[in-house]
Amino acid sequence: MPGSLPEESRYAAGSHLYVEPFVLLGHRHRADARPTRLGDYAVIRSHSVIYGDVEIGDRFKCGHSVVIRAETEIGNSCVVGGRTTIEGRVRIGNGCRIMSHCYICSRTTIGDYVFVGPGCTFLNERYPMRHEKGQLGPTIESYACVGGGVTLGPGITVGEASFVAAGCVVHKDVPPRSLAIGVPARIEPLPEHLRGKNIEALVASPTDLWYPEECRRWDLPDGDGAA
């Protein structure tokens, strides 16, 4: 029966795992679900649920009440803020920071060192429940920055090192190194002060103000954004 296996058989973790109370790792959404796999130096805050069939790299941090569903892959040095839901079949690269209260729909692809501001909603269906076409979420290429409160429509691509201003509703592709602004979003050239890429050390910072005191004593390795 689902849930009957001992807790330790539901996940496999590397060294230096920090888990707060009321966390469920390896939720068995089906009887043959593979255990959750976590890399080294993971921090999982209370009331979070990570399904089986999820693979997460080293130096992962999540806030309180995060849900990560099955068949999600997350790279090294990523942060997921509190009360964010990542639906299944999502691919996230290295060094990404997803802030609190976001909804990341299934079949979303996110590159490396991407920043997603708080309260964003990603969609994978333009006409839900009205046809049987396959779902497809947004693709966000590496070093893109998505501001708070943004809605990204199904199947669009946010190009490399582009910038989506806060509050945008985006239903068309954003070319690389462009600015999306307004509702509906219009595309403009990036202003001079926004050109370039996200600063890796800021997006993938290994510690922050709320980092657990016990974990500050860990000897974090260099690489993939770790200082």
PDB file of C-alpha atoms in Angstrom:
ATOM      1  CA  MET A   1       0.000   0.000   0.000  1.00  0.00           C
ATOM      2  CA  PRO A   2       1.256   3.540  -0.735  1.00  0.00           C
ATOM      3  CA  GLY A   3       2.802   5.088   2.345  1.00  0.00           C
ATOM      4  CA  SER A   4       3.592   1.748   3.990  1.00  0.00           C
ATOM      5  CA  LEU A   5       7.348   1.803   3.363  1.00  0.00           C
ATOM      6  CA  PRO A   6       9.681   3.087   6.084  1.00  0.00           C
ATOM      7  CA  GLU A   7      10.451   6.791   5.758  1.00  0.00           C
ATOM      8  CA  GLU A   8      14.136   6.222   4.973  1.00  0.00           C
ATOM      9  CA  SER A   9      13.260   4.087   1.915  1.00  0.00           C
ATOM     10  CA  ARG A  10      11.380   6.938   0.246  1.00  0.00           C
ATOM     11  CA  TYR A  11      14.393   9.148  -0.409  1.00  0.00           C
ATOM     12  CA  ALA A  12      18.139   9.052  -0.934  1.00  0.00           C
ATOM     13  CA  ALA A  13      20.181  12.090   0.107  1.00  0.00           C
ATOM     14  CA  GLY A  14      23.810  13.144   0.038  1.00  0.00           C
ATOM     15  CA  SER A  15      25.732  14.526   2.983  1.00  0.00           C
ATOM     16  CA  HIS A  16      24.561  17.407   5.204  1.00  0.00           C
ATOM     17  CA  LEU A  17      20.790  17.104   4.896  1.00  0.00           C
ATOM     18  CA  TYR A  18      18.787  19.572   7.028  1.00  0.00           C
ATOM     19  CA  VAL A  19      15.059  18.794   7.298  1.00  0.00           C
ATOM     20  CA  GLU A  20      12.566  20.609   9.529  1.00  0.00           C
ATOM     21  CA  PRO A  21       9.435  19.001  11.067  1.00  0.00           C
ATOM     22  CA  PHE A  22       6.362  18.003   9.049  1.00  0.00           C
ATOM     23  CA  VAL A  23       8.280  17.394   5.803  1.00  0.00           C
ATOM     24  CA  LEU A  24       7.375  14.532   3.464  1.00  0.00           C
ATOM     25  CA  LEU A  25      10.177  13.352   1.189  1.00  0.00           C
ATOM     26  CA  GLY A  26       9.415  10.797  -1.493  1.00  0.00           C
ATOM     27  CA  HIS A  27       5.618  11.001  -1.423  1.00  0.00           C
ATOM     28  CA  ARG A  28       4.489   7.817  -3.170  1.00  0.00           C
ATOM     29  CA  HIS A  29       2.069   9.141  -5.771  1.00  0.00           C
ATOM     30  CA  ARG A  30       2.048   5.652  -7.251  1.00  0.00           C
ATOM     31  CA  ALA A  31       3.120   2.261  -5.952  1.00  0.00           C
ATOM     32  CA  ASP A  32       6.228   1.998  -8.151  1.00  0.00           C
ATOM     33  CA  ALA A  33       7.455   5.567  -7.609  1.00  0.00           C
ATOM     34  CA  ARG A  34      11.233   5.883  -7.315  1.00  0.00           C
ATOM     35  CA  PRO A  35      12.615   7.508  -4.165  1.00  0.00           C
ATOM     36  CA  THR A  36      13.312  11.237  -4.139  1.00  0.00           C
ATOM     37  CA  ARG A  37      17.006  11.883  -4.790  1.00  0.00           C
ATOM     38  CA  LEU A  38      18.683  14.859  -3.111  1.00  0.00           C
ATOM     39  CA  GLY A  39      22.301  15.945  -3.505  1.00  0.00           C
ATOM     40  CA  ASP A  40      24.623  17.259  -0.811  1.00  0.00           C
ATOM     41  CA  TYR A  41      23.858  20.247   1.445  1.00  0.00           C
ATOM     42  CA  ALA A  42      20.043  20.290   1.083  1.00  0.00           C
ATOM     43  CA  VAL A  43      17.830  22.469   3.298  1.00  0.00           C
ATOM     44  CA  ILE A  44      14.116  21.545   3.399  1.00  0.00           C
ATOM     45  CA  ARG A  45      11.828  23.770   5.455  1.00  0.00           C
ATOM     46  CA  SER A  46       8.755  22.626   7.397  1.00  0.00           C
ATOM     47  CA  HIS A  47       5.487  21.477   5.771  1.00  0.00           C
ATOM     48  CA  SER A  48       7.112  20.885   2.378  1.00  0.00           C
ATOM     49  CA  VAL A  49       6.229  17.867   0.223  1.00  0.00           C
ATOM     50  CA  ILE A  50       8.573  16.453  -2.419  1.00  0.00           C
ATOM     51  CA  TYR A  51       7.167  13.594  -4.461  1.00  0.00           C
ATOM     52  CA  GLY A  52       8.921  10.440  -5.529  1.00  0.00           C
ATOM     53  CA  ASP A  53      10.441  10.453  -9.024  1.00  0.00           C
ATOM     54  CA  VAL A  54      12.095  13.829  -8.267  1.00  0.00           C
ATOM     55  CA  GLU A  55      15.830  14.439  -8.681  1.00  0.00           C
ATOM     56  CA  ILE A  56      17.511  17.478  -7.119  1.00  0.00           C
ATOM     57  CA  GLY A  57      21.192  18.426  -7.259  1.00  0.00           C
ATOM     58  CA  ASP A  58      23.561  19.761  -4.610  1.00  0.00           C
ATOM     59  CA  ARG A  59      23.005  22.844  -2.417  1.00  0.00           C
ATOM     60  CA  PHE A  60      19.217  22.958  -2.764  1.00  0.00           C
ATOM     61  CA  LYS A  61      17.169  25.187  -0.463  1.00  0.00           C
ATOM     62  CA  CYS A  62      13.398  25.541  -0.172  1.00  0.00           C
ATOM     63  CA  GLY A  63      11.116  27.620   2.002  1.00  0.00           C
ATOM     64  CA  HIS A  64       8.118  26.507   4.041  1.00  0.00           C
ATOM     65  CA  SER A  65       5.142  24.682   2.451  1.00  0.00           C
ATOM     66  CA  VAL A  66       6.771  24.025  -0.910  1.00  0.00           C
ATOM     67  CA  VAL A  67       5.281  21.307  -3.141  1.00  0.00           C
ATOM     68  CA  ILE A  68       7.417  19.647  -5.833  1.00  0.00           C
ATOM     69  CA  ARG A  69       5.544  16.989  -7.790  1.00  0.00           C
ATOM     70  CA  ALA A  70       6.835  13.925  -9.628  1.00  0.00           C
ATOM     71  CA  GLU A  71       9.188  13.806 -12.622  1.00  0.00           C
ATOM     72  CA  THR A  72      10.780  17.133 -11.792  1.00  0.00           C
ATOM     73  CA  GLU A  73      14.518  17.609 -12.261  1.00  0.00           C
ATOM     74  CA  ILE A  74      16.364  20.454 -10.513  1.00  0.00           C
ATOM     75  CA  GLY A  75      20.068  21.225 -10.913  1.00  0.00           C
ATOM     76  CA  ASN A  76      22.668  22.430  -8.423  1.00  0.00           C
ATOM     77  CA  SER A  77      22.486  25.544  -6.222  1.00  0.00           C
ATOM     78  CA  CYS A  78      18.767  26.244  -6.669  1.00  0.00           C
ATOM     79  CA  VAL A  79      16.371  28.017  -4.307  1.00  0.00           C
ATOM     80  CA  VAL A  80      12.585  27.622  -4.191  1.00  0.00           C
ATOM     81  CA  GLY A  81      10.679  30.095  -2.025  1.00  0.00           C
ATOM     82  CA  GLY A  82       7.895  29.325   0.429  1.00  0.00           C
ATOM     83  CA  ARG A  83       4.431  28.244  -0.720  1.00  0.00           C
ATOM     84  CA  THR A  84       5.592  27.673  -4.273  1.00  0.00           C
ATOM     85  CA  THR A  85       4.210  24.719  -6.229  1.00  0.00           C
ATOM     86  CA  ILE A  86       6.203  23.041  -8.977  1.00  0.00           C
ATOM     87  CA  GLU A  87       3.996  20.666 -10.922  1.00  0.00           C
ATOM     88  CA  GLY A  88       5.400  17.437 -12.360  1.00  0.00           C
ATOM     89  CA  ARG A  89       7.514  17.109 -15.481  1.00  0.00           C
ATOM     90  CA  VAL A  90       9.439  20.327 -14.950  1.00  0.00           C
ATOM     91  CA  ARG A  91      13.120  20.820 -15.808  1.00  0.00           C
ATOM     92  CA  ILE A  92      15.150  23.441 -13.931  1.00  0.00           C
ATOM     93  CA  GLY A  93      18.855  24.063 -14.549  1.00  0.00           C
ATOM     94  CA  ASN A  94      21.651  25.146 -12.219  1.00  0.00           C
ATOM     95  CA  GLY A  95      21.738  28.226 -10.030  1.00  0.00           C
ATOM     96  CA  CYS A  96      18.064  29.224 -10.325  1.00  0.00           C
ATOM     97  CA  ARG A  97      16.097  31.219  -7.766  1.00  0.00           C
ATOM     98  CA  ILE A  98      12.297  30.936  -7.696  1.00  0.00           C
ATOM     99  CA  MET A  99      10.744  33.221  -5.119  1.00  0.00           C
ATOM    100  CA  SER A 100       7.703  32.641  -2.900  1.00  0.00           C
ATOM    101  CA  HIS A 101       4.093  32.031  -3.945  1.00  0.00           C
ATOM    102  CA  CYS A 102       4.854  30.933  -7.509  1.00  0.00           C
ATOM    103  CA  TYR A 103       2.980  28.347  -9.567  1.00  0.00           C
ATOM    104  CA  ILE A 104       5.220  26.540 -12.056  1.00  0.00           C
ATOM    105  CA  CYS A 105       3.027  24.433 -14.347  1.00  0.00           C
ATOM    106  CA  SER A 106       3.944  21.018 -15.692  1.00  0.00           C
ATOM    107  CA  ARG A 107       6.045  20.801 -18.865  1.00  0.00           C
ATOM    108  CA  THR A 108       7.943  23.989 -18.044  1.00  0.00           C
ATOM    109  CA  THR A 109      11.649  24.215 -18.895  1.00  0.00           C
ATOM    110  CA  ILE A 110      13.971  26.653 -17.094  1.00  0.00           C
ATOM    111  CA  GLY A 111      17.634  27.156 -18.000  1.00  0.00           C
ATOM    112  CA  ASP A 112      20.581  28.131 -15.798  1.00  0.00           C
ATOM    113  CA  TYR A 113      20.810  31.127 -13.427  1.00  0.00           C
ATOM    114  CA  VAL A 114      17.216  32.208 -14.012  1.00  0.00           C
ATOM    115  CA  PHE A 115      15.461  34.466 -11.508  1.00  0.00           C
ATOM    116  CA  VAL A 116      11.678  34.206 -11.049  1.00  0.00           C
ATOM    117  CA  GLY A 117      10.137  36.867  -8.804  1.00  0.00           C
ATOM    118  CA  PRO A 118       7.385  36.296  -6.228  1.00  0.00           C
ATOM    119  CA  GLY A 119       3.805  35.515  -7.160  1.00  0.00           C
ATOM    120  CA  CYS A 120       4.402  34.392 -10.742  1.00  0.00           C
ATOM    121  CA  THR A 121       2.043  32.052 -12.598  1.00  0.00           C
ATOM    122  CA  PHE A 122       3.108  29.827 -15.477  1.00  0.00           C
ATOM    123  CA  LEU A 123       0.393  28.323 -17.710  1.00  0.00           C
ATOM    124  CA  ASN A 124       0.489  25.310 -20.041  1.00  0.00           C
ATOM    125  CA  GLU A 125      -2.930  25.419 -21.690  1.00  0.00           C
ATOM    126  CA  ARG A 126      -4.530  28.295 -23.626  1.00  0.00           C
ATOM    127  CA  TYR A 127      -8.035  26.788 -23.708  1.00  0.00           C
ATOM    128  CA  PRO A 128      -8.226  24.433 -20.705  1.00  0.00           C
ATOM    129  CA  MET A 129     -10.781  21.626 -20.844  1.00  0.00           C
ATOM    130  CA  ARG A 130     -11.941  22.656 -24.334  1.00  0.00           C
ATOM    131  CA  HIS A 131      -9.736  20.408 -26.493  1.00  0.00           C
ATOM    132  CA  GLU A 132      -7.410  17.419 -26.186  1.00  0.00           C
ATOM    133  CA  LYS A 133      -4.163  18.905 -27.499  1.00  0.00           C
ATOM    134  CA  GLY A 134      -1.019  18.260 -25.479  1.00  0.00           C
ATOM    135  CA  GLN A 135      -0.010  20.694 -22.774  1.00  0.00           C
ATOM    136  CA  LEU A 136       3.153  22.770 -23.074  1.00  0.00           C
ATOM    137  CA  GLY A 137       4.464  25.191 -20.463  1.00  0.00           C
ATOM    138  CA  PRO A 138       6.826  28.122 -20.987  1.00  0.00           C
ATOM    139  CA  THR A 139      10.526  27.797 -21.736  1.00  0.00           C
ATOM    140  CA  ILE A 140      12.767  30.269 -19.916  1.00  0.00           C
ATOM    141  CA  GLU A 141      16.279  30.360 -21.289  1.00  0.00           C
ATOM    142  CA  SER A 142      19.407  30.858 -19.198  1.00  0.00           C
ATOM    143  CA  TYR A 143      20.096  34.157 -17.387  1.00  0.00           C
ATOM    144  CA  ALA A 144      16.567  35.496 -17.950  1.00  0.00           C
ATOM    145  CA  CYS A 145      14.922  37.560 -15.200  1.00  0.00           C
ATOM    146  CA  VAL A 146      11.158  37.365 -14.586  1.00  0.00           C
ATOM    147  CA  GLY A 147       9.758  40.058 -12.299  1.00  0.00           C
ATOM    148  CA  GLY A 148       7.163  39.608  -9.571  1.00  0.00           C
ATOM    149  CA  GLY A 149       3.510  38.947 -10.401  1.00  0.00           C
ATOM    150  CA  VAL A 150       4.180  37.905 -14.009  1.00  0.00           C
ATOM    151  CA  THR A 151       1.913  35.521 -15.937  1.00  0.00           C
ATOM    152  CA  LEU A 152       3.573  33.497 -18.694  1.00  0.00           C
ATOM    153  CA  GLY A 153       1.293  31.871 -21.246  1.00  0.00           C
ATOM    154  CA  PRO A 154       1.590  28.338 -22.608  1.00  0.00           C
ATOM    155  CA  GLY A 155       4.309  27.386 -25.053  1.00  0.00           C
ATOM    156  CA  ILE A 156       6.120  30.716 -25.129  1.00  0.00           C
ATOM    157  CA  THR A 157       9.886  31.182 -24.914  1.00  0.00           C
ATOM    158  CA  VAL A 158      11.544  33.851 -22.797  1.00  0.00           C
ATOM    159  CA  GLY A 159      14.909  34.299 -24.472  1.00  0.00           C
ATOM    160  CA  GLU A 160      18.363  34.219 -22.947  1.00  0.00           C
ATOM    161  CA  ALA A 161      19.276  37.178 -20.707  1.00  0.00           C
ATOM    162  CA  SER A 162      15.916  38.862 -21.363  1.00  0.00           C
ATOM    163  CA  PHE A 163      14.018  40.794 -18.698  1.00  0.00           C
ATOM    164  CA  VAL A 164      10.259  40.500 -18.037  1.00  0.00           C
ATOM    165  CA  ALA A 165       9.013  43.473 -16.040  1.00  0.00           C
ATOM    166  CA  ALA A 166       6.863  42.965 -12.948  1.00  0.00           C
ATOM    167  CA  GLY A 167       3.151  42.453 -13.554  1.00  0.00           C
ATOM    168  CA  CYS A 168       3.445  41.498 -17.235  1.00  0.00           C
ATOM    169  CA  VAL A 169       1.058  39.126 -18.979  1.00  0.00           C
ATOM    170  CA  VAL A 170       3.112  37.460 -21.698  1.00  0.00           C
ATOM    171  CA  HIS A 171       1.476  35.442 -24.491  1.00  0.00           C
ATOM    172  CA  LYS A 172       4.185  35.689 -27.147  1.00  0.00           C
ATOM    173  CA  ASP A 173       7.876  34.915 -27.340  1.00  0.00           C
ATOM    174  CA  VAL A 174      10.351  37.327 -25.793  1.00  0.00           C
ATOM    175  CA  PRO A 175      13.500  37.457 -27.962  1.00  0.00           C
ATOM    176  CA  PRO A 176      16.886  37.050 -26.277  1.00  0.00           C
ATOM    177  CA  ARG A 177      18.207  40.181 -24.535  1.00  0.00           C
ATOM    178  CA  SER A 178      14.872  42.002 -24.822  1.00  0.00           C
ATOM    179  CA  LEU A 179      12.526  43.750 -22.381  1.00  0.00           C
ATOM    180  CA  ALA A 180       8.884  42.668 -22.004  1.00  0.00           C
ATOM    181  CA  ILE A 181       6.702  45.267 -20.321  1.00  0.00           C
ATOM    182  CA  GLY A 182       2.981  45.964 -19.907  1.00  0.00           C
ATOM    183  CA  VAL A 183      -0.350  44.115 -20.204  1.00  0.00           C
ATOM    184  CA  PRO A 184      -0.424  42.559 -22.690  1.00  0.00           C
ATOM    185  CA  ALA A 185       3.354  42.592 -22.855  1.00  0.00           C
ATOM    186  CA  ARG A 186       5.068  44.577 -25.569  1.00  0.00           C
ATOM    187  CA  ILE A 187       8.671  43.949 -26.549  1.00  0.00           C
ATOM    188  CA  GLU A 188      11.279  46.695 -26.337  1.00  0.00           C
ATOM    189  CA  PRO A 189      15.092  46.829 -26.431  1.00  0.00           C
ATOM    190  CA  LEU A 190      16.767  46.348 -23.090  1.00  0.00           C
ATOM    191  CA  PRO A 191      17.837  49.671 -21.558  1.00  0.00           C
ATOM    192  CA  GLU A 192      21.551  50.073 -21.039  1.00  0.00           C
ATOM    193  CA  HIS A 193      21.481  49.361 -17.288  1.00  0.00           C
ATOM    194  CA  LEU A 194      19.761  45.991 -17.779  1.00  0.00           C
ATOM    195  CA  ARG A 195      22.020  44.618 -20.468  1.00  0.00           C
ATOM    196  CA  GLY A 196      24.205  41.658 -19.682  1.00  0.00           C
ATOM    197  CA  LYS A 197      23.416  38.521 -17.690  1.00  0.00           C
ATOM    198  CA  ASN A 198      22.147  37.824 -14.201  1.00  0.00           C
ATOM    199  CA  ILE A 199      24.989  37.879 -11.681  1.00  0.00           C
ATOM    200  CA  GLU A 200      25.516  34.215 -10.819  1.00  0.00           C
ATOM    201  CA  ALA A 201      26.682  34.870  -7.259  1.00  0.00           C
ATOM    202  CA  LEU A 202      23.454  36.772  -6.505  1.00  0.00           C
ATOM    203  CA  VAL A 203      21.031  34.314  -8.074  1.00  0.00           C
ATOM    204  CA  ALA A 204      22.652  31.201  -6.591  1.00  0.00           C
ATOM    205  CA  SER A 205      23.880  32.555  -3.248  1.00  0.00           C
ATOM    206  CA  PRO A 206      24.557  29.581  -0.940  1.00  0.00           C
ATOM    207  CA  THR A 207      23.390  31.406   2.196  1.00  0.00           C
ATOM    208  CA  ASP A 208      21.045  34.269   3.035  1.00  0.00           C
ATOM    209  CA  LEU A 209      19.559  36.093   6.023  1.00  0.00           C
ATOM    210  CA  TRP A 210      17.244  33.185   6.894  1.00  0.00           C
ATOM    211  CA  TYR A 211      19.757  30.386   6.374  1.00  0.00           C
ATOM    212  CA  PRO A 212      19.622  27.941   9.341  1.00  0.00           C
ATOM    213  CA  GLU A 213      22.341  28.631  11.875  1.00  0.00           C
ATOM    214  CA  GLU A 214      23.241  24.936  11.997  1.00  0.00           C
ATOM    215  CA  CYS A 215      23.931  24.972   8.255  1.00  0.00           C
ATOM    216  CA  ARG A 216      26.203  28.006   8.366  1.00  0.00           C
ATOM    217  CA  ARG A 217      28.862  25.738   9.809  1.00  0.00           C
ATOM    218  CA  TRP A 218      28.813  23.505   6.744  1.00  0.00           C
ATOM    219  CA  ASP A 219      31.939  23.698   4.636  1.00  0.00           C
ATOM    220  CA  LEU A 220      30.174  24.481   1.358  1.00  0.00           C
ATOM    221  CA  PRO A 221      32.199  23.533  -1.732  1.00  0.00           C
ATOM    222  CA  ASP A 222      32.924  26.017  -4.475  1.00  0.00           C
ATOM    223  CA  GLY A 223      31.218  25.889  -7.852  1.00  0.00           C
ATOM    224  CA  ASP A 224      27.713  26.336  -9.304  1.00  0.00           C
ATOM    225  CA  GLY A 225      27.181  29.586  -7.466  1.00  0.00           C
ATOM    226  CA  ALA A 226      28.455  28.546  -4.046  1.00  0.00           C
ATOM    227  CA  ALA A 227      30.736  31.070  -2.398  1.00  0.00           C
TER     228      ALA A 227
END
